[in-house]
Coordinates of C-alpha atoms and ligand atoms in Angstrom, one line a residue:
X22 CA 25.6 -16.5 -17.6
X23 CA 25.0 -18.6 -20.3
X24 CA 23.3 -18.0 -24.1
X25 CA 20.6 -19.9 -25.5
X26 CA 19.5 -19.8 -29.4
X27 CA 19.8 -15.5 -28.7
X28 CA 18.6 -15.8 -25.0
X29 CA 20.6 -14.5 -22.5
X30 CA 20.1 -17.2 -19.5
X31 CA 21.2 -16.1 -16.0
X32 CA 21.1 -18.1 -13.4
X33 CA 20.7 -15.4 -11.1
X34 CA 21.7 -16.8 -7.3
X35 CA 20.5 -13.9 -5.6
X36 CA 16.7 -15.1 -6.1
X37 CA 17.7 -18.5 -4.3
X38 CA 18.9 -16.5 -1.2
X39 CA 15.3 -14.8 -0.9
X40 CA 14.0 -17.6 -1.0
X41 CA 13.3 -18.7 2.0
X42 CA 11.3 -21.5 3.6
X43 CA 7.6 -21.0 4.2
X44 CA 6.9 -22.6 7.1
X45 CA 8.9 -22.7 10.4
X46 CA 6.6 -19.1 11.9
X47 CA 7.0 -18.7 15.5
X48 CA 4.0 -20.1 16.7
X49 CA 4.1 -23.3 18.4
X50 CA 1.4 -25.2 16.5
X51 CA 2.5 -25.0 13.3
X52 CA 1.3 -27.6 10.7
X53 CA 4.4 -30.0 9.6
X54 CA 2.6 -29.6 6.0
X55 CA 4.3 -26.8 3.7
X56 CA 3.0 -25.1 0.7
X57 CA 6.9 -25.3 0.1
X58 CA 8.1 -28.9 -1.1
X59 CA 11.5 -27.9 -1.3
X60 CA 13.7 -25.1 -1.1
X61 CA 17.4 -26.5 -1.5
X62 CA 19.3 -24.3 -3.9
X63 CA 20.2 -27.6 -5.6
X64 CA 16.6 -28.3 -6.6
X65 CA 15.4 -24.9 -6.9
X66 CA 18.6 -24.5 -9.5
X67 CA 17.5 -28.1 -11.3
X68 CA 13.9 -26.7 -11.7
X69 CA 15.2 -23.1 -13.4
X70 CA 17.3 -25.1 -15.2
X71 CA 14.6 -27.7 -17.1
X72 CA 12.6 -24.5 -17.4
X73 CA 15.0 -22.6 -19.5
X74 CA 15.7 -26.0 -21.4
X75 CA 11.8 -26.3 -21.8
X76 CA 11.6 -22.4 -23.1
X77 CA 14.5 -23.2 -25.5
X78 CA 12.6 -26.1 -27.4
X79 CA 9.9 -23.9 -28.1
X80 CA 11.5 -20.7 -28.3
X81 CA 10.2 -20.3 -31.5
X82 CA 6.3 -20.2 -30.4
X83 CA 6.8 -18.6 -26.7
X84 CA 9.5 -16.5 -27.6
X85 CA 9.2 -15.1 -30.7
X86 CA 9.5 -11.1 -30.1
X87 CA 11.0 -11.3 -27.1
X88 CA 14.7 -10.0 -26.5
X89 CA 16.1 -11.6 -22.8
X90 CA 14.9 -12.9 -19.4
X91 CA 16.0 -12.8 -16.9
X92 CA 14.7 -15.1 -13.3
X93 CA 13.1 -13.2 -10.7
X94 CA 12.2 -16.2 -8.0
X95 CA 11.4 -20.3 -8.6
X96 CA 9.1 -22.3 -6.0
X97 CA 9.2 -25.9 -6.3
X98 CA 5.3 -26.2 -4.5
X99 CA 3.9 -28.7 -2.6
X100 CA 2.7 -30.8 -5.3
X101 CA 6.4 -31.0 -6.9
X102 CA 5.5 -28.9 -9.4
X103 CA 7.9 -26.0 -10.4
X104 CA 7.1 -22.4 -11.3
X105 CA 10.1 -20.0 -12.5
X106 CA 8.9 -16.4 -12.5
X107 CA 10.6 -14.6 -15.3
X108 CA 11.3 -10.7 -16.1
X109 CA 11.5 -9.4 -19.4
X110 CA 13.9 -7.0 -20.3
X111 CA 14.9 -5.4 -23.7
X112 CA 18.6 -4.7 -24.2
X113 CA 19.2 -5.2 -20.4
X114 CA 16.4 -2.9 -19.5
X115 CA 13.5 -4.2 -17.9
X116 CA 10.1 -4.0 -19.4
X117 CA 7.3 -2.8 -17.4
X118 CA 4.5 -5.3 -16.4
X119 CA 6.3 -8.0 -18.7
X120 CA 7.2 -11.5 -17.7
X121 CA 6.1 -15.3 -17.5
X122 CA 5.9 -18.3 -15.3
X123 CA 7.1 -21.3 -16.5
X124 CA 5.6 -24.6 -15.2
X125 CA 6.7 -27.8 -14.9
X126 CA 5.1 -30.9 -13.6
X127 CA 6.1 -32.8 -10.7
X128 CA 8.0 -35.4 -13.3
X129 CA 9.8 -32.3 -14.6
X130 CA 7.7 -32.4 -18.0
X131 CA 6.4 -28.4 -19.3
X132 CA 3.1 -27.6 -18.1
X133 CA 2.7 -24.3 -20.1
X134 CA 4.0 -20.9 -19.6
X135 CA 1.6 -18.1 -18.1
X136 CA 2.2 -15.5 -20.6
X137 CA 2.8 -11.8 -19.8
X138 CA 5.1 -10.9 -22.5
X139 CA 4.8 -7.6 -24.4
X140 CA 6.3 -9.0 -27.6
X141 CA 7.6 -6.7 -30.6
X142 CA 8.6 -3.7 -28.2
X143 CA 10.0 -0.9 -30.7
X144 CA 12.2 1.3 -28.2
X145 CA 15.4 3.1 -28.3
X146 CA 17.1 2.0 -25.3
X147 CA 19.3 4.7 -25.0
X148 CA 17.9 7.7 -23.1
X149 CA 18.9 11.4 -23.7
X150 CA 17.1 12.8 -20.5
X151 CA 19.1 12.0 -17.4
X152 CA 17.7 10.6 -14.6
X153 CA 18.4 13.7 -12.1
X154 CA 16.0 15.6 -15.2
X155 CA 13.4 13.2 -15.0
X156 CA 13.2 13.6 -11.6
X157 CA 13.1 16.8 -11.3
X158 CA 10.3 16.7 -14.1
X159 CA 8.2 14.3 -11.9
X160 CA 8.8 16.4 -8.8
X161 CA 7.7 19.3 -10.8
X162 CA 4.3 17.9 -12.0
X163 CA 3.0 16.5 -8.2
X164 CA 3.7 19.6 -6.5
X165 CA 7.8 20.7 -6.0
X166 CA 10.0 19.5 -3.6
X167 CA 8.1 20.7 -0.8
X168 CA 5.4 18.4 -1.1
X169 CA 7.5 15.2 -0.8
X170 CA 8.7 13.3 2.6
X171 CA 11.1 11.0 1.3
X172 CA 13.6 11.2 -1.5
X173 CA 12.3 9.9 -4.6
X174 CA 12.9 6.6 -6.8
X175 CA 13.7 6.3 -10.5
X176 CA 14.0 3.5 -12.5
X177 CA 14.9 3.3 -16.3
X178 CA 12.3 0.9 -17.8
X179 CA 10.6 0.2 -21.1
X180 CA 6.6 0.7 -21.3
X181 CA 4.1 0.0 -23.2
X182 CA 0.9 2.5 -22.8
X183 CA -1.9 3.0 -24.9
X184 CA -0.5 0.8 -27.6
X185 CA 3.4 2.8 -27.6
X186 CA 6.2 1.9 -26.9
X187 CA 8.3 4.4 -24.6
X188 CA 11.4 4.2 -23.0
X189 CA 10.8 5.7 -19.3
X190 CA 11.6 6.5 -16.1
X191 CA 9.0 5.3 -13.1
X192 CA 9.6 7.6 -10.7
X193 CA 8.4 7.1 -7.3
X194 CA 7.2 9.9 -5.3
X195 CA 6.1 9.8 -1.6
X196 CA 3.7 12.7 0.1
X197 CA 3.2 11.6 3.7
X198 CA 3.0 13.1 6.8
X199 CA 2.2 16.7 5.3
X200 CA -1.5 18.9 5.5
X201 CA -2.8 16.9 3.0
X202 CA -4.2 13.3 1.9
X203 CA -1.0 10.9 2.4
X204 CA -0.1 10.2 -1.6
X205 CA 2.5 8.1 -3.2
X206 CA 2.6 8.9 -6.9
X207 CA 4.3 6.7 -9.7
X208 CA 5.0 9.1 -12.8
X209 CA 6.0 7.8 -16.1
X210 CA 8.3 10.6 -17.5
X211 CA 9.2 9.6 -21.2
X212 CA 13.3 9.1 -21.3
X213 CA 13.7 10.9 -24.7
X214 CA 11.0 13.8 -24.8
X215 CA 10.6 14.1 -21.0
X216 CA 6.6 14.5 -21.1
X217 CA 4.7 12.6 -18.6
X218 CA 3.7 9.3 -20.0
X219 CA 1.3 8.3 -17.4
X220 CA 0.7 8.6 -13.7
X221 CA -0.8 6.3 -10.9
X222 CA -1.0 6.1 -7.1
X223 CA 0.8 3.8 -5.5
X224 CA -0.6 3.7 -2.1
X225 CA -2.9 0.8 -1.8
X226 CA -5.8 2.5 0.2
X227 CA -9.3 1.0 2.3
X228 CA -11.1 3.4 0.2
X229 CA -14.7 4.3 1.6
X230 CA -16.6 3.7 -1.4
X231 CA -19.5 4.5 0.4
X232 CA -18.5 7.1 2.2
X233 CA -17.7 10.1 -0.4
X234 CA -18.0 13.4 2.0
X235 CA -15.4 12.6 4.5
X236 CA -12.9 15.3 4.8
X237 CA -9.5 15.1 6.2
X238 CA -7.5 17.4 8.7
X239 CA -3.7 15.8 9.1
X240 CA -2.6 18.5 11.2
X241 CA -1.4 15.6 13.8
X242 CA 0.2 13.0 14.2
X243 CA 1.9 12.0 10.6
X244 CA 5.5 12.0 11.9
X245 CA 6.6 8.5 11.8
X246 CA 9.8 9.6 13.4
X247 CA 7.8 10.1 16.0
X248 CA 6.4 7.0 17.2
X249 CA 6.6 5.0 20.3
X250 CA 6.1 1.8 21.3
X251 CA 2.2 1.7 21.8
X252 CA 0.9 0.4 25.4
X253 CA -1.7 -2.8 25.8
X254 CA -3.8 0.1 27.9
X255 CA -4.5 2.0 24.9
X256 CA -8.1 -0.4 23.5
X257 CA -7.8 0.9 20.0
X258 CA -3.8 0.1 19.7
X259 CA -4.6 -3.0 21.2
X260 CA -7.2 -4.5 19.2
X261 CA -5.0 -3.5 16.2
X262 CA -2.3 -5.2 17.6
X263 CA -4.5 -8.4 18.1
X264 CA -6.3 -7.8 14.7
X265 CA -2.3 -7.9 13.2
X266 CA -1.6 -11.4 15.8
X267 CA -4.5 -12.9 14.3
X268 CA -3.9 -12.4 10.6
X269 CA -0.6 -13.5 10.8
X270 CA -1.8 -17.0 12.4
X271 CA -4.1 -17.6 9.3
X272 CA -1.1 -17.1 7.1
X273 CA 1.1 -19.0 9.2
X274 CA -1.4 -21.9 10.3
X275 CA -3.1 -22.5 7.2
X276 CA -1.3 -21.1 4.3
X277 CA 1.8 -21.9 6.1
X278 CA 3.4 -18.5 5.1
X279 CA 5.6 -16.9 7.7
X280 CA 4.3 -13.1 7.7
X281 CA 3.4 -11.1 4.7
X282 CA 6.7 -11.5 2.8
X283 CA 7.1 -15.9 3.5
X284 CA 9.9 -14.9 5.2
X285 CA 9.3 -13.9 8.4
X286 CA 9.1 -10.2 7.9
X287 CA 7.9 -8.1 11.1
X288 CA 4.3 -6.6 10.7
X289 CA 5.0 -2.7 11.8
X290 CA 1.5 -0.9 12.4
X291 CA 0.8 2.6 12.9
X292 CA -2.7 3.3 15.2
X293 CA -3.6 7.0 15.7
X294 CA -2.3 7.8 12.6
X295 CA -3.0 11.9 11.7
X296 CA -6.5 13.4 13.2
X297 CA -9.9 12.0 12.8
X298 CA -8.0 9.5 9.6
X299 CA -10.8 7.8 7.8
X300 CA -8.8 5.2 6.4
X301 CA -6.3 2.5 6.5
X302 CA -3.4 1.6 4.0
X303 CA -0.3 -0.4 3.4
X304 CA 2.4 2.0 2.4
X305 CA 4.4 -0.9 0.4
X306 CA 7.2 1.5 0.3
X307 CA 8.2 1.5 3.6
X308 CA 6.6 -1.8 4.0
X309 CA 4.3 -0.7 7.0
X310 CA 0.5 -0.3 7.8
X311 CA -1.0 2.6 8.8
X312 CA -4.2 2.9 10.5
X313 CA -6.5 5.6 11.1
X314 CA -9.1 6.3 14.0
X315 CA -11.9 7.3 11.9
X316 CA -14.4 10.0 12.7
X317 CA -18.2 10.6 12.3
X318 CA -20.1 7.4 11.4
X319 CA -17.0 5.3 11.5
X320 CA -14.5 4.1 14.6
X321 CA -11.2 2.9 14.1
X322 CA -9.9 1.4 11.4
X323 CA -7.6 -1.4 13.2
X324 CA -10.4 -4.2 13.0
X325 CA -9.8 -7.8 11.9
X326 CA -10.9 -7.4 8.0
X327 CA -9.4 -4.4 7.5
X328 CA -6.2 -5.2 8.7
X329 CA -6.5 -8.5 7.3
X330 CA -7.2 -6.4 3.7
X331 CA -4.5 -4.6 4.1
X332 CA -1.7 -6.9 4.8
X333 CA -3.4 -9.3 2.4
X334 CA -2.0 -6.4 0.2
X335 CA 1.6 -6.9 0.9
X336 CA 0.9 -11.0 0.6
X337 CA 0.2 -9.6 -3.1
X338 CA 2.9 -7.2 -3.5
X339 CA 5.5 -10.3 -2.7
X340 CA 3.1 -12.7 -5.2
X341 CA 2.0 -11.8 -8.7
X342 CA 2.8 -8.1 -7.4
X343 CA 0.1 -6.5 -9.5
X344 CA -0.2 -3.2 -11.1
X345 CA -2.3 -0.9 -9.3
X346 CA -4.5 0.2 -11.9
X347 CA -7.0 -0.9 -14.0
X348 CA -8.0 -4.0 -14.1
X349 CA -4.7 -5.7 -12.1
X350 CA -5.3 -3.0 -9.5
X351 CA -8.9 -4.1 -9.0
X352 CA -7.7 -7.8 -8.9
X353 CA -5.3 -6.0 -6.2
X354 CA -8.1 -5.0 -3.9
X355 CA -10.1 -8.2 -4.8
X356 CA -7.2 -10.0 -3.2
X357 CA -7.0 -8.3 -0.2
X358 CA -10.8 -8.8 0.3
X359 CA -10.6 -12.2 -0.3
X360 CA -8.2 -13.0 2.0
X361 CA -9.7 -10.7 4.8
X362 CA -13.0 -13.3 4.2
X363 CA -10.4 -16.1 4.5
X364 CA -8.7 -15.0 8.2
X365 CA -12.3 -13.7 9.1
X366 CA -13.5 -17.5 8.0
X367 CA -10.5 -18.6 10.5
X368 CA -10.8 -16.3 13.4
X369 CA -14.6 -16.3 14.2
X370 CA -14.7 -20.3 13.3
X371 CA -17.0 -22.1 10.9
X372 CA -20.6 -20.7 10.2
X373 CA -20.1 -17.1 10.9
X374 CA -20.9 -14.4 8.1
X375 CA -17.5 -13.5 6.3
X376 CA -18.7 -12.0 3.0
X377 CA -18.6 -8.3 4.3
X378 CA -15.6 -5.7 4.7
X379 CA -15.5 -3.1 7.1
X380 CA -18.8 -4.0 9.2
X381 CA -17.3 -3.3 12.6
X382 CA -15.7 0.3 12.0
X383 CA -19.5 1.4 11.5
X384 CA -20.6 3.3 14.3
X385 CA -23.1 2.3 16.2
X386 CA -21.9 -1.1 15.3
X387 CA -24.7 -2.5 12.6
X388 CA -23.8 -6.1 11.4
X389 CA -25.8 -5.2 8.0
X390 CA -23.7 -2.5 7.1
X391 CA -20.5 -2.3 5.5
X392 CA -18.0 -0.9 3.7
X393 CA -18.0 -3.7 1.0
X394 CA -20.5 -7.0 0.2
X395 CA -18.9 -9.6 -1.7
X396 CA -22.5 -11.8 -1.6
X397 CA -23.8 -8.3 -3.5
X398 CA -21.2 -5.7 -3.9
X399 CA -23.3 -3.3 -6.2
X400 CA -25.5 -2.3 -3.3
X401 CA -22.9 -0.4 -1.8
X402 CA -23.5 2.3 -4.0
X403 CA -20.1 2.7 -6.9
X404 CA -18.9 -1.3 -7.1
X405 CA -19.7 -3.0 -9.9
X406 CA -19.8 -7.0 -10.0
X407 CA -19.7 -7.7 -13.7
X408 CA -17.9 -7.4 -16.1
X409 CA -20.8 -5.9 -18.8
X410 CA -21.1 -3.1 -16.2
X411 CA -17.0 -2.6 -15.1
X412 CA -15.6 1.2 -14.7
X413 CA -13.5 2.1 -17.8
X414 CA -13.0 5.6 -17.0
X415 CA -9.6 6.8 -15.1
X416 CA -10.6 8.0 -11.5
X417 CA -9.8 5.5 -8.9
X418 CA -6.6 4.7 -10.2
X419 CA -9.0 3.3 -13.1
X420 CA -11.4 1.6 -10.8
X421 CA -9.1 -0.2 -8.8
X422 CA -12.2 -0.3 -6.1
X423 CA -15.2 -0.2 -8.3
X424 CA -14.1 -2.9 -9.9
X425 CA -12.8 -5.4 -7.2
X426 CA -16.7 -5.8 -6.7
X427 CA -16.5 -8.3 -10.2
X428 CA -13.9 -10.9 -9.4
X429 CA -15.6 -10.3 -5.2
X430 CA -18.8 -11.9 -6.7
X431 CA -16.8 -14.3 -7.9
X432 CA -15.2 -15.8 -5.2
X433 CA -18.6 -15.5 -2.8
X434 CA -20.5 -17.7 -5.9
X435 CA -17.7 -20.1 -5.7
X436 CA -17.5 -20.2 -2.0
X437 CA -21.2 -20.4 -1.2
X438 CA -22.7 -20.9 -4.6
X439 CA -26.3 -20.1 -5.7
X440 CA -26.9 -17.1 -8.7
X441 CA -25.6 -13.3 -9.4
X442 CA -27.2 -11.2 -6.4
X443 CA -29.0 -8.9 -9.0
X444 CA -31.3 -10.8 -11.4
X445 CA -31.2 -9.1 -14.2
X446 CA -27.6 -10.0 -14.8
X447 CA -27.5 -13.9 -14.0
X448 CA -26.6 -16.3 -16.8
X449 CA -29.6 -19.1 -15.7
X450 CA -26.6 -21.7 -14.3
X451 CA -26.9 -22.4 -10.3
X452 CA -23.2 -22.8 -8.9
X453 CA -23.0 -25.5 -6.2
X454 CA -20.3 -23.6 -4.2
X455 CA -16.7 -25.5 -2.9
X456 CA -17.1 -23.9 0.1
X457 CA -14.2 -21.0 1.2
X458 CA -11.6 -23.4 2.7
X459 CA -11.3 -24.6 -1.6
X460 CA -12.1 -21.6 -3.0
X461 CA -9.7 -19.5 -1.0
X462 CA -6.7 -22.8 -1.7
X463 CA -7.7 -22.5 -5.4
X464 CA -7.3 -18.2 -5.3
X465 CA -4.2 -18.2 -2.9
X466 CA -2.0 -20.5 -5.6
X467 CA -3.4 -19.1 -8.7
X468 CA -1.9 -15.8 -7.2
X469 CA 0.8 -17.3 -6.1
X470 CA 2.1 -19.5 -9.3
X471 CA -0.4 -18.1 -12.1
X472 CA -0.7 -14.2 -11.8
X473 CA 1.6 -11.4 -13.1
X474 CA 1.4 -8.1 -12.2
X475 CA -0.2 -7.3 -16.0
X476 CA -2.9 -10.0 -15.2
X477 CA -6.7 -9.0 -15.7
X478 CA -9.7 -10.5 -16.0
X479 CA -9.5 -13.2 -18.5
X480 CA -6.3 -14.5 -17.5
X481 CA -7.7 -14.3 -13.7
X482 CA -10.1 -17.0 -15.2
X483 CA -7.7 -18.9 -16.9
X484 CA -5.1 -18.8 -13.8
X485 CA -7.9 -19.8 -11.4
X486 CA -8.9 -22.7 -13.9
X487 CA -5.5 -24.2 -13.8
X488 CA -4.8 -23.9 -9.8
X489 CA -8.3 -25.8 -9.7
X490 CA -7.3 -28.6 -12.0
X491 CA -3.5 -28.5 -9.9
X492 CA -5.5 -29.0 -7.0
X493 CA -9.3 -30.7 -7.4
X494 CA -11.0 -32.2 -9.9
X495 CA -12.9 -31.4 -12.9
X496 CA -16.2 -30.5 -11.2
X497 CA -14.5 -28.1 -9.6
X498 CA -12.9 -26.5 -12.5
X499 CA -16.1 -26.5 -14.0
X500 CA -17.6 -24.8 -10.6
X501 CA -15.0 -22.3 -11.0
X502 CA -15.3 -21.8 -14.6
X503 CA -19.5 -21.3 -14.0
X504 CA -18.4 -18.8 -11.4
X505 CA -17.0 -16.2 -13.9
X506 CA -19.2 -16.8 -16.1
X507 CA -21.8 -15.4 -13.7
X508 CA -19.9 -12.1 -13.8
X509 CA -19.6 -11.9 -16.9
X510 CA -16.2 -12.9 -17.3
X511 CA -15.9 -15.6 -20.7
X512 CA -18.4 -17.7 -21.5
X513 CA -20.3 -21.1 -20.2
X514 CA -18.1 -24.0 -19.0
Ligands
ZN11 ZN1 -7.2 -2.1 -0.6

C-alpha cells in the first residue's frame, strides 16, 4: 500500500488472480485470436501502475472530491490498450455505484478516465445501527423471517439517493422456492436512523411485457435441493440444455470468453422450475438459471434467445455490473437482448431474422409474434424506444423493461440501419447500418471497458462512441452517434 498526493493506492493482488485468461474454452475449435492481449501479473501490475501515475498528474481535475480507490480488476485488451476498473470508497467504505476506468493507450499514454465518481459525499462513516439491527429491519419490512430461503447479506456502504448522502446497509434478501413469485430484494436501511432508504429487486427477470394476466401457482417444484441430474429423454430439458451449449460457443468462438464469468464458470440450469412458471431468470446470487415451463399461450421458456438473454445477464453482472434500476437496469435488459440477437445471429447463420425475443415460447409457434421487437419495440404494448417517451415512474424496478426498448432501437438502427420504426419520432437522418457482427464488437467492449454500473443513457452514447473509434473508423462513429440520435438520445453527429 502506497500513498499518493492523499490517495491511498493499493495494489490489490487478489484482482490479478481473478483474472483469468479469456480464451482457452473447451471446445476444440477455438480461435487462436483473444479479446485478452495479455494477462501476466507483470503486465497487468505495469498497466495499474501507469494508471495510478496517470490519475496522480491530474488528480487535481479527476479527483477533486474524491477520498480513496481502490482496483477492482485491469484487462490489458487486444488492442494493447489498458483499462483499470476502480472502486470508490470514503474512509475505507465503499460507495455505492461509484468508480472509474482508467485508459491507457497501447503506448501506455492516458486515454481518459470514464467517470463514475460521486464527488463531495457528506457522510458520517461511523454507524450507530449494528448490522444484526439492520437486518432485522430489512427482514421486517419484506415479510419476516418466514418469507426468506437463504440467510441474508449486508454490506456497510455509502449511498447517494435522491440527491443525499446516507451511510447504509444493502441488505440482500432472497424469497425463493416459497408460494409465491420468487423475489430477491436489496433494501437500503439507513446506518444511523434505520429507515429504509430505498428498495429494488434484484432478480434479473424475462418479464412478459406483453403478457400482464398471467398468474402463478409455485406449489411445486422450487426446491433446489431437490434436483437431479436431468435425462436427454426429457425434450424440454434437452433443448434447454442445447439452448445453454449453444450460447456458450458464441461466447467462446467469437467473443472468445470462456462461459459467462471469462473464466470458465459452469452454466447450472434449472428446467421444470415450480408449476405452469411463466418466466425465466438468472438468480445472480446463486449464480444459476432457472427456467420455467410456461402455461397458456406460452411453452417453455428454455429456447435459444431466452437463455441467451439470460446468461447474457451474468456476461453483465461480471462487466460493467449494472444497477438494476432505472436507467442502468434498462441498459441491463438491453444487454441481455442484444446479445441474445448476437448468439441468435451465430446459431441460425447469416440472413435469418434476429431482431425479436421470445418468438418461439409463443404457442402455436407464430414467427411474428414475440415477446420483444428491437426493429420496433413500442408495438409490444408498454416498451418505449426513445428517450422523449422513457418511463420515469418507479414500477418495474423503474422501467428496467420498458425502457430497454430505447437503447434496443438502437442497436437494430445500427445493425441494419434505415429510420425510427414509428414516424412521428424520426430525426430525418437515414443510418446506413454496420451490420450486427460490428455493432455487437462495438456494444460488447464498450460494456466491457466503458460502462459502470451507474451508467445511463448519455454515457451509453459516449462509451459506445469511444469503443467505435478503439475499434473502426470515423464513419462508423458517426453511424453510431446518428443511431442515438434517432432515439432520442443527444443530439446530431
Ligand atoms: Zn432480463
Amino acid at each position: 500500500m502506497s500513498r499518493i498526493h492523499g490517495f491511498e493506492v493499493r495494489l490489490s493482488l487478489l484482482t490479478f488472480a481473478l483474472l483469468l485468461p479469456a480464451c482457452g474454452a473447451a471446445d476444440d475449435d477455438t480461435s487462436d485470436l483473444a479479446r485478452v492481449l495479455s494477462d501476466s501479473p507483470d503486465d497487468l501490475e505495469r498497466a495499474e501502475t501507469l494508471a495510478y501515475l496517470h490519475l496522480d498528474e491530474r488528480a487535481d481535475t479527476l479527483l477533486a472530491g474524491v477520498d480513496e480507490l481502490w482496483t477492482e480488476r485491469v484487462v490489458v485488451d487486444e488492442l494493447g490498450m489498458s483499462h483499470t476498473r476502480l472502486q470508490q470508497t470514503v474512509a475505507g467504505v465503499p460507495v455505492f455505484g461509484g468508480g472509474a476506468i482508467v485508459h491507457t493507450d497501447a503506448l501506455g499514454a492516458f486515454d481518459g478516465m470514464t467517470d463514475g465518481l460521486l464527488r463531495d459525499l457528506v457522510v458520517d462513516t461511523t454507524p450507530t445501527l449494528g448490522e444484526r439491527e439492520a437486518v432485522a429491519l430489512a427482514v421486517q419490512n419484506v415479510g419476516g423471517w418466514g418469507s426468506l430461503s437463504d440467510e441474508p447479506r449486508a454490506e456497510l456502504l455509502a449511498l447517494r439517493h435522491e440527491g443525499r448522502d446516507h451511510l447504509a446497509y444493502r441488505v440482500e434478501l432472497r424469497q425463493m422456492g416459497h408460494a409465491r413469485e420468487p423475489s430477491a430484494p436489496v433494501v437500503f436501511v439507513d446506518a444511523h436512523g434505520g429507515e429504509e432508504i430505498w428498495r429494488h429487486e434484484g432478480l434479473e427477470h424475462y418479464a412478459l411485457s406483453t403478457a400482464n394476466r398471467v398468474t402463478y401457482d409455485m406449489n411445486n417444484g422450487t426446491d433446489f435441493g431437490a434436483a437431479v441430474v436431468g435425462d436427454s429423454s426429457d425434450a424440454t430439458l434437452l433443448q434447454t440444455h442445447d439452448s445453454v451449449k449453444h450460447t456458450l460457443a458464441v461466447l467462446s468462438k467469437k467473443l472468445y470468453r470462456s462461459s459467462y464469468d471469462g473464466a470458465g464458470a459452469v452454466v447450472h440450469t434449472y428446467g421444470h422450475y415450480g408449476n405452469a412458471y411463466v418466466n425465466a431468470f438468472w438468480d445472480s446470487g446463486a449464480s444459476r438459471l432457472v427456467i420455467g415451463d410456461g402455461g397458456g399461450q406460452f411453452g417453455h421458456f428454455g429456447v435459444l434467445d431466452i437463455v441467451a438473454h439470460e446468461l447474457g445477464h451474468a456476461v453483465t453482472d461480471h462487466e460493467s455490473n449494472f444497477t438494476y434500476y432505472g436507467e442502468p437496469g434498462a441498459l441491463d435488459e438491453s444487454s441481455a437482448d442484444i446479445f441474445a440477437a448476437f448468439v441468435s445471429h451465430h446459431v441460425q447463420g447469416d440472413g435469418g431474422w434476429v431482431f425479436d425475443i421470445g418468438e418461439d415460447c409463443w404457442l402455436p409457434l407464430d414467427p411474428s409474434v414475440a415477446l420483444r421487437y428491437m426493429s420496433r419495440p413500442s408495438d409490444d404494448g408498454s416498451s418505449r424506444d426513445h428517450y422523449s417517451t422513457r418511463y420515469q415512474g418507479a414500477a418495474d424496478n423503474g422501467g428496467v423493461h420498458f425502457n430497454s426498448g430505447i437503447a434496443n432501437h438502437f442497436f437494430y438502427l445500427l445493425s441494419h440501419g434505415g429510420q425510427h420504426h414509428d414516424p412521428a419520432l424520426r430525426s430525418g437522418l437515414v443510418i446506413d447500418g454496420i451490420g450486427i457482427e460490428d455493432a455487437h464488437a462495438i456494444w460488447y467492449r464498450a460494456l466491457t471497458v466503458y460502462m459502470l454500473p451507474g451508467t445511463g443513457f448519455t454515457k451509453a452514447r459516449l462509451a459506445t462512441e469511444k469503443a467505435a473509434d478503439d475499434l473502426f473508423d470515423a464513419s462508423v462513429v458517426e453511424q453510431v452517434e446518428e443511431a442515438w440520435y434517432e432515439v432520442g438520445v443527444g443530439g446530431p453527429p
